[in-house]
Coordinates of C-alpha atoms in Angstrom, one line a residue:
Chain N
X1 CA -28.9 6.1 15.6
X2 CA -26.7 6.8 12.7
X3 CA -24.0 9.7 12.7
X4 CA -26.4 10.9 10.1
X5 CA -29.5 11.4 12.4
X6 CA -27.0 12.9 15.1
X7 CA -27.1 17.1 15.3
X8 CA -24.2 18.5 14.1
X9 CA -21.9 21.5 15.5
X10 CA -20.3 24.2 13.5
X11 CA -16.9 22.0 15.0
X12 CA -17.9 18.6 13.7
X13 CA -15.6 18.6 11.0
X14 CA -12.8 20.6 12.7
X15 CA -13.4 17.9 15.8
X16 CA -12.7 15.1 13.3
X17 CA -10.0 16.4 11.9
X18 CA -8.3 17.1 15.2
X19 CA -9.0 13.1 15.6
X20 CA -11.7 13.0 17.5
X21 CA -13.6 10.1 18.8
X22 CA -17.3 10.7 18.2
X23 CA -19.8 9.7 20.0
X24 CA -24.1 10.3 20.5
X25 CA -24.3 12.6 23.3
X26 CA -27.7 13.2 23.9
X27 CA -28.8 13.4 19.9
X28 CA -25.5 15.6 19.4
X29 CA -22.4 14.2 17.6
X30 CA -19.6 14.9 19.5
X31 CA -15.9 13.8 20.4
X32 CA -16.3 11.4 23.5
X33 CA -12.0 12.3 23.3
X34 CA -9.3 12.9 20.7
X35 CA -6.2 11.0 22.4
X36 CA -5.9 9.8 25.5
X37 CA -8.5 10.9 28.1
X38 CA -5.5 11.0 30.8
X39 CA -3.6 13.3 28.6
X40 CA -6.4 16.1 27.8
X41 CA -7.2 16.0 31.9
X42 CA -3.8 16.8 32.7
X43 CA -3.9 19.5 29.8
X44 CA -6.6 21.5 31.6
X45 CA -5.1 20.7 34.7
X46 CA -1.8 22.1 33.9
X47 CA -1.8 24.3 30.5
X48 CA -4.7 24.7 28.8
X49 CA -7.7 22.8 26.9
X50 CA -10.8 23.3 24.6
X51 CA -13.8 21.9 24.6
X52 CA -16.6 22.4 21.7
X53 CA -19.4 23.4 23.6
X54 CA -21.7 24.7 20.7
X55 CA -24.6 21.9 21.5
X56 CA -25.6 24.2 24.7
X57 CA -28.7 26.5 24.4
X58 CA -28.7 30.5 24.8
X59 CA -31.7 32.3 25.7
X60 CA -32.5 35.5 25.3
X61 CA -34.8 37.0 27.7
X62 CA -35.6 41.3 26.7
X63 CA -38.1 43.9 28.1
X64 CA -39.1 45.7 30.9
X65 CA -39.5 42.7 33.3
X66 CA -36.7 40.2 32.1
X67 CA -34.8 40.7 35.8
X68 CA -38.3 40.0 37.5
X69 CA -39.1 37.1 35.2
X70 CA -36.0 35.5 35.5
X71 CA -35.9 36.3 39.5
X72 CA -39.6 34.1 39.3
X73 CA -37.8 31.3 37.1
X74 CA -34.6 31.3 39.1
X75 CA -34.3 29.6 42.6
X76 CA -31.0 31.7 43.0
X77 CA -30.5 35.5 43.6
X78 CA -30.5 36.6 39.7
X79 CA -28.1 39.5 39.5
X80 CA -29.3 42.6 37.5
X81 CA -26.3 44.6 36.9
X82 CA -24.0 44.0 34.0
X83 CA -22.0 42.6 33.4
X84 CA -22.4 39.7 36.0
X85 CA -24.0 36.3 35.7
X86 CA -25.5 34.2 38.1
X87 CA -25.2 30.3 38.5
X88 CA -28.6 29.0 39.9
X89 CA -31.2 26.1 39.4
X90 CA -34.8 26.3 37.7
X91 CA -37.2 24.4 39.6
X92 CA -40.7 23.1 39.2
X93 CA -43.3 23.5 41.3
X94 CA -42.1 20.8 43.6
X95 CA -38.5 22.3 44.1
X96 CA -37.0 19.3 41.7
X97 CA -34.6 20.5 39.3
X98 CA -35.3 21.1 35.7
X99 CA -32.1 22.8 34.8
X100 CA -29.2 24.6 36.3
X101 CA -28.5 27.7 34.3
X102 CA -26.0 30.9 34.7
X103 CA -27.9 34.3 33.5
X104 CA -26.0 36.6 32.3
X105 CA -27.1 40.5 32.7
X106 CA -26.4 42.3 29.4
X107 CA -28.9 45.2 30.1
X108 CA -31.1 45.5 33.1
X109 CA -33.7 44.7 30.6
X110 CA -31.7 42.3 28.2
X111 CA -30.6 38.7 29.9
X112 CA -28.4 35.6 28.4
X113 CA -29.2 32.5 29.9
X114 CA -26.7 29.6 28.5
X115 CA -28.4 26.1 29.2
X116 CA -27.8 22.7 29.4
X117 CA -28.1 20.9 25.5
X118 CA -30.7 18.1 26.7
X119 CA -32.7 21.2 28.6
X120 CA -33.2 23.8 25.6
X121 CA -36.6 22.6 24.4
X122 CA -37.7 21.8 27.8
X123 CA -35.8 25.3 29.2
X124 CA -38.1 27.5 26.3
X125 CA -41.2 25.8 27.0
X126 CA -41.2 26.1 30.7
X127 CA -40.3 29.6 30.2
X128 CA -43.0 30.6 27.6
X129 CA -45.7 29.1 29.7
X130 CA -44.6 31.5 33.0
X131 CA -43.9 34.3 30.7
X132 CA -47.7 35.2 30.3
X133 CA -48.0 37.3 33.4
X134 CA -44.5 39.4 32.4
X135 CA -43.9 41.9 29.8
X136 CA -40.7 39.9 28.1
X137 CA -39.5 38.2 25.5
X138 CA -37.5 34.9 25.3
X139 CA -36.0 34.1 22.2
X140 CA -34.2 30.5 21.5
X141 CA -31.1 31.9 19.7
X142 CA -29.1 28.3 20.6
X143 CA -28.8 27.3 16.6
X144 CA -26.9 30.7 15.5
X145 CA -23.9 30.1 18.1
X146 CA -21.0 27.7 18.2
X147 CA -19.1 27.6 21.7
X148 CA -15.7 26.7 22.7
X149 CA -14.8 26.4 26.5
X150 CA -11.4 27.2 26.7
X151 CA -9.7 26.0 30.3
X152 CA -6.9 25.5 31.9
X153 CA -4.3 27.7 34.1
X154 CA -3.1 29.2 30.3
X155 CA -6.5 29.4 29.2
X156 CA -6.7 33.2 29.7
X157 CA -3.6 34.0 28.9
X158 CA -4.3 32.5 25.0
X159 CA -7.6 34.1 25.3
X160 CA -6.2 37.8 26.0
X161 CA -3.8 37.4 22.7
X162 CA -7.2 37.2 20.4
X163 CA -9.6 39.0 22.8
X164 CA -8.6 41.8 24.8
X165 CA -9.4 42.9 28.1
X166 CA -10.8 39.3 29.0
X167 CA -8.0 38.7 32.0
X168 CA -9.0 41.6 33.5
X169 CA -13.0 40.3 33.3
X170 CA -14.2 38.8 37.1
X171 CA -15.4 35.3 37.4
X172 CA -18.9 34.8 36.1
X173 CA -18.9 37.7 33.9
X174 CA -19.8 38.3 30.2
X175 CA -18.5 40.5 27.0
X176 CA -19.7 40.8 23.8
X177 CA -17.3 41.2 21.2
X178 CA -16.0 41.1 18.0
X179 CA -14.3 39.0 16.7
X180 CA -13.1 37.4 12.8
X181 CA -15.8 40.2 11.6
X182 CA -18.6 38.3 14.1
X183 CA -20.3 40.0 17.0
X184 CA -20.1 37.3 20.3
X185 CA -19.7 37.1 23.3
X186 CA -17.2 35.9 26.2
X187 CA -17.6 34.8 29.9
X188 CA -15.3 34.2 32.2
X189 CA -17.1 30.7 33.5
X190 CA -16.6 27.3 32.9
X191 CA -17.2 23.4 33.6
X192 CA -13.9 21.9 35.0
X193 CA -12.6 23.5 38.5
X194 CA -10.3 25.7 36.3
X195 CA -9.9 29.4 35.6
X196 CA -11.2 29.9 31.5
X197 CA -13.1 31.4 29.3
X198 CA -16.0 30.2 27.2
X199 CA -16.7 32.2 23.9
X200 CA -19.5 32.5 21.7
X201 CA -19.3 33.2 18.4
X202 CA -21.4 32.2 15.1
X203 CA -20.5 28.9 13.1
X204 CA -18.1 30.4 10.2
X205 CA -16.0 32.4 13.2
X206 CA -16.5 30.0 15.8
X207 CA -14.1 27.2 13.7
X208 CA -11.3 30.3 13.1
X209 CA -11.3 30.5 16.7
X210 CA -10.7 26.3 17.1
X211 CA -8.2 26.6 14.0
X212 CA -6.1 29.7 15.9
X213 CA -6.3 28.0 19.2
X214 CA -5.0 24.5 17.5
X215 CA -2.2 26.7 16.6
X216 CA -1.6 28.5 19.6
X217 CA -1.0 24.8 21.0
X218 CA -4.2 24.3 23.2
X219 CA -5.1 20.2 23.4
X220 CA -8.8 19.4 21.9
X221 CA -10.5 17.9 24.5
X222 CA -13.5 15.2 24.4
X223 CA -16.2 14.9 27.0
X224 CA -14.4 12.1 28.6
X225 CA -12.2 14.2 30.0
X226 CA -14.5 16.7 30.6
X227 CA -16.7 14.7 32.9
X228 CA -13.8 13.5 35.1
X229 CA -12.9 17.1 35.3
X230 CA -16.4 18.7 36.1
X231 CA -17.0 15.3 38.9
X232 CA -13.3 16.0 40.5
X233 CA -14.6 19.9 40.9
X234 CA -17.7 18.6 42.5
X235 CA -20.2 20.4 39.6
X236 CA -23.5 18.8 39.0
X237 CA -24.1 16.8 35.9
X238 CA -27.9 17.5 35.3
X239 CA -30.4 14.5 34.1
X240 CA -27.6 12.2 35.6
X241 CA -26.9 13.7 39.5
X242 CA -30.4 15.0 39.2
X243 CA -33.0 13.3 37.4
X244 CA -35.9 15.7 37.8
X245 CA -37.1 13.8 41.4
X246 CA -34.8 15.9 43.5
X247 CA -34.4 19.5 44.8
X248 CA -31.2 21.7 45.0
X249 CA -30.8 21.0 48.1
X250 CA -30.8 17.4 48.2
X251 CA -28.4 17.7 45.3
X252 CA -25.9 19.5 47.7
X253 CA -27.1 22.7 46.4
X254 CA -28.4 24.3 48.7
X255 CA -26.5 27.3 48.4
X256 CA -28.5 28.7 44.9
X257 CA -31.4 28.6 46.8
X258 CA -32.7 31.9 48.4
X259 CA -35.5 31.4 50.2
X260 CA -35.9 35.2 51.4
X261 CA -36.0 37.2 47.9
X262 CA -38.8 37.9 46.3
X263 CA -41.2 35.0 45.0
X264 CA -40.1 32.0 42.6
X265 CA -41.3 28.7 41.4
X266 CA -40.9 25.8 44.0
X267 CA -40.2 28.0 46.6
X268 CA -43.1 26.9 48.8
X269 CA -42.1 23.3 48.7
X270 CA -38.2 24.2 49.1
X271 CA -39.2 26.0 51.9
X272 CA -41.2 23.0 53.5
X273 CA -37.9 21.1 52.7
X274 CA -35.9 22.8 54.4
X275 CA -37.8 22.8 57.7
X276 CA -38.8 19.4 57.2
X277 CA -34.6 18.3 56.7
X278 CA -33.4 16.4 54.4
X279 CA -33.7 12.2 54.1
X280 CA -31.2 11.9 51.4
X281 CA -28.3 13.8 50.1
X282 CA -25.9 13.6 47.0
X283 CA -22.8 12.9 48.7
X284 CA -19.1 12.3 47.7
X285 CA -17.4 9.1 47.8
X286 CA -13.8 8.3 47.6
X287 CA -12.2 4.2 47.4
X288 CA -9.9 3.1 49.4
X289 CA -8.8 0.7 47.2
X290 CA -8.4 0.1 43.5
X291 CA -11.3 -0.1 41.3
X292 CA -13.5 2.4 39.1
X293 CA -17.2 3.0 40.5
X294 CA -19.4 4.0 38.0
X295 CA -22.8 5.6 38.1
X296 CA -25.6 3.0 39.4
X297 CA -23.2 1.7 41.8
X298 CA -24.9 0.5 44.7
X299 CA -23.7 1.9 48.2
X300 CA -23.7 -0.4 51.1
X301 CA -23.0 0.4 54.9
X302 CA -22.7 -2.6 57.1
X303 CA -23.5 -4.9 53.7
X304 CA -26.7 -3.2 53.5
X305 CA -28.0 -0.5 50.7
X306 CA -27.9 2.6 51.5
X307 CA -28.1 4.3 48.2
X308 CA -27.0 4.4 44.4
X309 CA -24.2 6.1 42.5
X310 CA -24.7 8.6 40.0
X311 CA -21.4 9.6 38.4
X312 CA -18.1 7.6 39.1
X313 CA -14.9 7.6 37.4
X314 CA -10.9 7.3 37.9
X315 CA -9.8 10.5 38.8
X316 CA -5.9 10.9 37.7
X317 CA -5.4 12.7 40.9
X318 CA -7.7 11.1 43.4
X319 CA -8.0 7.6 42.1
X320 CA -11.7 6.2 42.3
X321 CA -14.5 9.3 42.7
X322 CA -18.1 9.2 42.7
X323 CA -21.0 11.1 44.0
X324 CA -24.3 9.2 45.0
X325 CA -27.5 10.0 46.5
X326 CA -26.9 8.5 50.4
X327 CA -28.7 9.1 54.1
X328 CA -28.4 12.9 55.1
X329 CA -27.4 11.6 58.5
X330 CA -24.3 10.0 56.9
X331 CA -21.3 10.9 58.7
X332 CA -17.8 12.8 57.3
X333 CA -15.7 9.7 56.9
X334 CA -18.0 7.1 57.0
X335 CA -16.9 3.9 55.8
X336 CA -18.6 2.6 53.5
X337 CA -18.4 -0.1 50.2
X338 CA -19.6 0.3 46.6
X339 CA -20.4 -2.8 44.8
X340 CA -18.7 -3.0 40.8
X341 CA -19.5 -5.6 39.5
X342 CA -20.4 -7.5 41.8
X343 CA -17.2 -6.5 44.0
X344 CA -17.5 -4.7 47.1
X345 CA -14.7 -1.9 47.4
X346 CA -14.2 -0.1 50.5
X347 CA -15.3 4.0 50.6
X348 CA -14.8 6.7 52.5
X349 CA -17.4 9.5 52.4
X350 CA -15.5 12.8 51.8
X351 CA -17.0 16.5 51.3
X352 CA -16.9 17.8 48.0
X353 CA -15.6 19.3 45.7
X354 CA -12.6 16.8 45.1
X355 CA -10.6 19.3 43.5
X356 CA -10.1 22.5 45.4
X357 CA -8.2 24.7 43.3
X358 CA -8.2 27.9 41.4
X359 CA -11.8 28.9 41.3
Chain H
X1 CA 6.4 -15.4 22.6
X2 CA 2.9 -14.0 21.5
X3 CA 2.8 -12.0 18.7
X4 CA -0.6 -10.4 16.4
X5 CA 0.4 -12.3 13.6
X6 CA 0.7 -15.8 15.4
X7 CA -2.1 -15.6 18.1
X8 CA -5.7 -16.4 17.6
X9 CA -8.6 -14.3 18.1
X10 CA -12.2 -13.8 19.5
X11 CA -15.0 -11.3 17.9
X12 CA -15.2 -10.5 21.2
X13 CA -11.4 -8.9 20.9
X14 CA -9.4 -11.0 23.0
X15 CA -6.2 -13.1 21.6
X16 CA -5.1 -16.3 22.4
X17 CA -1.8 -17.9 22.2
X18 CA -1.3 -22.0 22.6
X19 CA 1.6 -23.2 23.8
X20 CA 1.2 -27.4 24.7
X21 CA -1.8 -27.2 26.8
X22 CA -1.4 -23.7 28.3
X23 CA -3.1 -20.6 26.3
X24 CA -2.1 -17.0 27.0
X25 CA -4.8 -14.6 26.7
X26 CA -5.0 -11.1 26.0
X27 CA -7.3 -8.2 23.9
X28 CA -6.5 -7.3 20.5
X29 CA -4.4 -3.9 19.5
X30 CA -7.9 -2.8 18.3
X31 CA -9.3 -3.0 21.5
X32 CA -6.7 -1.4 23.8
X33 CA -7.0 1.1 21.1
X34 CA -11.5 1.2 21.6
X35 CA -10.9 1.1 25.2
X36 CA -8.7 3.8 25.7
X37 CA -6.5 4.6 29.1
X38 CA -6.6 1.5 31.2
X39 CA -6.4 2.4 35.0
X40 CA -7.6 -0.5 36.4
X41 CA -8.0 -4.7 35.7
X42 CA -9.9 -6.8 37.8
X43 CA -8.0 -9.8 37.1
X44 CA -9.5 -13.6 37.5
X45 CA -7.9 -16.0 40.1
X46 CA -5.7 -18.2 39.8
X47 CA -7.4 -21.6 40.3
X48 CA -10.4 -20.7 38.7
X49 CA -12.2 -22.4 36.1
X50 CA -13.3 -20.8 33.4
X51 CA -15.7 -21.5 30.5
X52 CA -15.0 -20.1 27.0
X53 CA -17.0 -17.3 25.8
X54 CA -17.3 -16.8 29.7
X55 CA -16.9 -13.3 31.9
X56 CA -13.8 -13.6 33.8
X57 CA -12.2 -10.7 33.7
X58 CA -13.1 -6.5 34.1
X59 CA -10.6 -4.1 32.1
X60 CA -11.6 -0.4 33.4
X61 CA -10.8 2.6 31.4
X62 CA -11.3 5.9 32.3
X63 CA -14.6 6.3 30.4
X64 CA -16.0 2.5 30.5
X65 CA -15.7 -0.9 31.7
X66 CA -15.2 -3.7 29.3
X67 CA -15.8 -7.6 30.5
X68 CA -13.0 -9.6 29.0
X69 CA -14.5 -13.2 27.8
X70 CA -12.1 -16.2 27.9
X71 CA -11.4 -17.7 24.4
X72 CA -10.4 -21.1 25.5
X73 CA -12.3 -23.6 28.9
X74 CA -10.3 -24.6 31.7
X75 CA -8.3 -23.1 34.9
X76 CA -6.3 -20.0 35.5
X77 CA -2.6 -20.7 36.0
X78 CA -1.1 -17.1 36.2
X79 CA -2.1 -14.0 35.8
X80 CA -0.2 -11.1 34.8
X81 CA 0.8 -9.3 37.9
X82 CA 2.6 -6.1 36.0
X83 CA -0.8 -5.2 35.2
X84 CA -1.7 -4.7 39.2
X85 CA 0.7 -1.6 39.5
X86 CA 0.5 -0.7 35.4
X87 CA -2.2 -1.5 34.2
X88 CA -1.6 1.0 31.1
X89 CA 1.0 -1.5 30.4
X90 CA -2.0 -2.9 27.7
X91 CA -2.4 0.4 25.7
X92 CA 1.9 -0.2 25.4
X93 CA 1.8 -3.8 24.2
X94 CA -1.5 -5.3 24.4
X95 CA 0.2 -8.1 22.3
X96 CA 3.1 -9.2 24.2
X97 CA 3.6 -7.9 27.3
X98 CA 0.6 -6.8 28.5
X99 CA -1.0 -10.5 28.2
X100 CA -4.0 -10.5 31.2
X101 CA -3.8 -13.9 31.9
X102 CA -2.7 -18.3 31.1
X103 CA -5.1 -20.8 31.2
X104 CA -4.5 -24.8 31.5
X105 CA -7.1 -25.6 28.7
X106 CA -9.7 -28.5 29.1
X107 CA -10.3 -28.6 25.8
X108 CA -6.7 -27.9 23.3
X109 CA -10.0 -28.0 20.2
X110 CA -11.3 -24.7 21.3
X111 CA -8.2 -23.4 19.4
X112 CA -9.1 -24.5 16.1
X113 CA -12.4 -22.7 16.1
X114 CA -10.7 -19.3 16.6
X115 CA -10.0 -16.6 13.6
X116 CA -6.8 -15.8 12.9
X117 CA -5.2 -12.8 12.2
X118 CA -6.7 -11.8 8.9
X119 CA -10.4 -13.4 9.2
X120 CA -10.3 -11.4 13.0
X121 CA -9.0 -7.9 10.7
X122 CA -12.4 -8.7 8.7
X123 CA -14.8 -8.6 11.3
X124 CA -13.6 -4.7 13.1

């Protein structure tokens, strides 16, 4: 595919200009990194960093059942009071994961669900054919918003100086606002083990922001850096951790499952699941020694395979991570090796996340 | 020493220098540059044969893994042990001081059918 077949963001241009690298991320054109991978980690890790996030999808769900709907859709506890959001997983009717989404309550009767970019089409569909039975509406809004995620342990502080009122917001909330003449909306959420913001705003007002936060000296980030960032904060990477055969639970999820509220999609089967126990689990790996496991990996205990890799990388603070799907039975600190290329490189199972920091 | 303007090159991106009958080899500034932040090399050994336009050696970056195909046939004499504790030391000076590796070549022709400089610019 040509960069002229790729889908654009309202940041393209402003990504280029910054230097970005770009690269075909799922159809989108997008910066892969601007300078050095290493360097825009340690800016999130240690000041502050911004990622153009505008290929995501937002959802609107309105009317008089949108909590009730969403409670159906949502395998997690979907709160109904603004201005909260709530992280969770969409299942089929199986329990395997289609998406994880955060809702965000606007109104009792108005909802924001931000999505993955790969799930919007998907997302919409699943949710108009369930939506018979509820008196709602769902509304693909994702084409009139650009999105920056702004993180890092400055992140809010450059966020308060344009928006204010946002460091007094709690974690996983959302504001609108207004801002360069635009009505959008904040949350206080994000992708990388940081405290941040992400911000929503329409294309014109949504490259002011970039240009004002360039200024303000926050580092353009890529999704290199991004990935190392969301696997070192143990978050899921879905279609890559999860590839639509496994449940929330086997992807060490368990938690966004709640089997005792009312009724939801794949909650028969993630009930039988959980009785049942598990047979394999998405588990974290760390080397012992040098080398960079990659997704694919093969895992081997006593030179026999035990499972695949999903995600690997090299972790500026922890070296060589992955996860990988691996026996349930599995012990803490297991020894174990992951094959690259063709190179066996001694492991150590280790509970994630990697990174237990600020959030 | 090894410079850009007096090695030879692969398409593949690596450089070679001859020097009597032992070639120094290395990837291109372009590369290091395509690559981005090296963290890891999986060097070959020394002692062992190697084939040109063959796999011998694994530069890792943070976001990929790029093989690293020998320009020139015959055995590995030294590698560049720097690299083992810095391996970033090839995003510095992919050039000179961040060669990977020296190989006793089998076959000093090999050399001739590399690009140099310019016809190697052409082909990024």
């Amino acid at each position: 595919m040509t960069s002229d077949t790729l889908k654009k963001t309202p940041l393209c241009e402003s990504c280029q200009k910054a230097g970005g690298k770009m690269v075909d991320f799922h159809g989108w054109y997008l910066p892969v990194q601007f300078n050095s991978i290493i360097a825009e980690h340690k800016a999130v890790r240690e000041k502050a960093g911004m990622f153009d996030v505008s290929h995501m999808g937002q959802v609107f769900v309105e009317g008089p059942d949108a909590w009730h709907f969403l409670q159906y859709m949502n395998t997690n506890n979907i709160k109904n009071t603004p201005p909260c959001g709530t992280y969770s997983h969409i299942t089929d009717e199986q329990g395997h994961i289609i998406d994880d989404a955060i809702s965000f309550c606007l109104t009792p009767e108005k909802f924001l669900v931000v999505v993955n970019a790969a799930c919007i089409d998907t997302d919409v569909a699943w949710f108009k054919k369930h939506a018979e039975k509820f008196n709602v509406k769902i509304t693909n809004d994702s084409a009139h918003w650009g999105m920056i995620a702004l993180q890092g342990p400055e992140a809010v502080t450059h966020a308060e100086k344009l928006i204010a009122g946002v460091s007094e917001m709690p974690r996983f909330t959302i504001k609108e606002i207004e801002l360069y003449g635009a009505k959008g909306y904040v949350t206080r959420t994000g992708y990388t083990g940081e405290d941040g913001v992400e911000i929503m705003l329409p294309a014109e007002a949504i490259v002011t922001l970039w240009n004002d936060l360039l200024q303000a000296g926050v580092a353009p980030c890529g999704l290199g850096a991004r990935d190392v960032l969301r696997l070192e904060a143990g978050y899921l990477l879905n279609g890559v951790d999860a590839d639509g055969n496994q449940t929330p639970y086997e992807a060490a999820c368990g938690w966004v499952v709640k089997l005792t509220k009312e009724d939801f999609v794949g909650r028969v089967a993630l009930q039988a699941q959980k009785e049942a126990g598990l047979k394999s689990r998405l588990t974290g790996f760390v080397l012992t020694a040098a080398g960079v496991p990659r997704g694919g990996c093969k895992i081997l205990k006593d030179g026999a395979e035990i499972g695949r890799l999903t995600s690997g990388t090299y972790s500026p603070l922890f070296k060589g991570i992955a996860v990988g799907y691996a026996p349930a039975e599995l012990a803490e600190g297991a020894e174990v090796e992951i094959e690259v290329h063709g190179r066996k490189i001694p492991a150590q199972k280790v509970k994630t996340p990697f990174y237990k920091n600020r959030v | 020493m090894h410079t850009a303007e007096n090695s030879k090159y692969c398409k593949t991106h690596e450089w070679a220098y001859l020097e009597g009958d032992i070639a120094t080899v290395g990837i291109s500034e372009h590369a290091q540059q395509e690559i981005g932040d090296i963290v890891f090399i999986d060097l070959p050994k020394v002692g062992q044969q190697v084939t040109a336009g063959q796999n011998c050696c694994v530069i890792e970056s943070v976001k990929s893994a790029s093989e690293i195909y020998a320009p020139m046939s015959g055995e590995i004499v030294e590698v560049n042990e720097a690299l083992g504790t810095d391996p970033a030391l090839v995003n510095r000076s992919a050039h000179t001081e961040g060669w990977l590796f020296k190989i006793k070549v089998s076959a000093p022709a090999e050399y001739d059918g590399l690009l140099d400089l310019k016809a190697y610019q052409e082909t990024i």
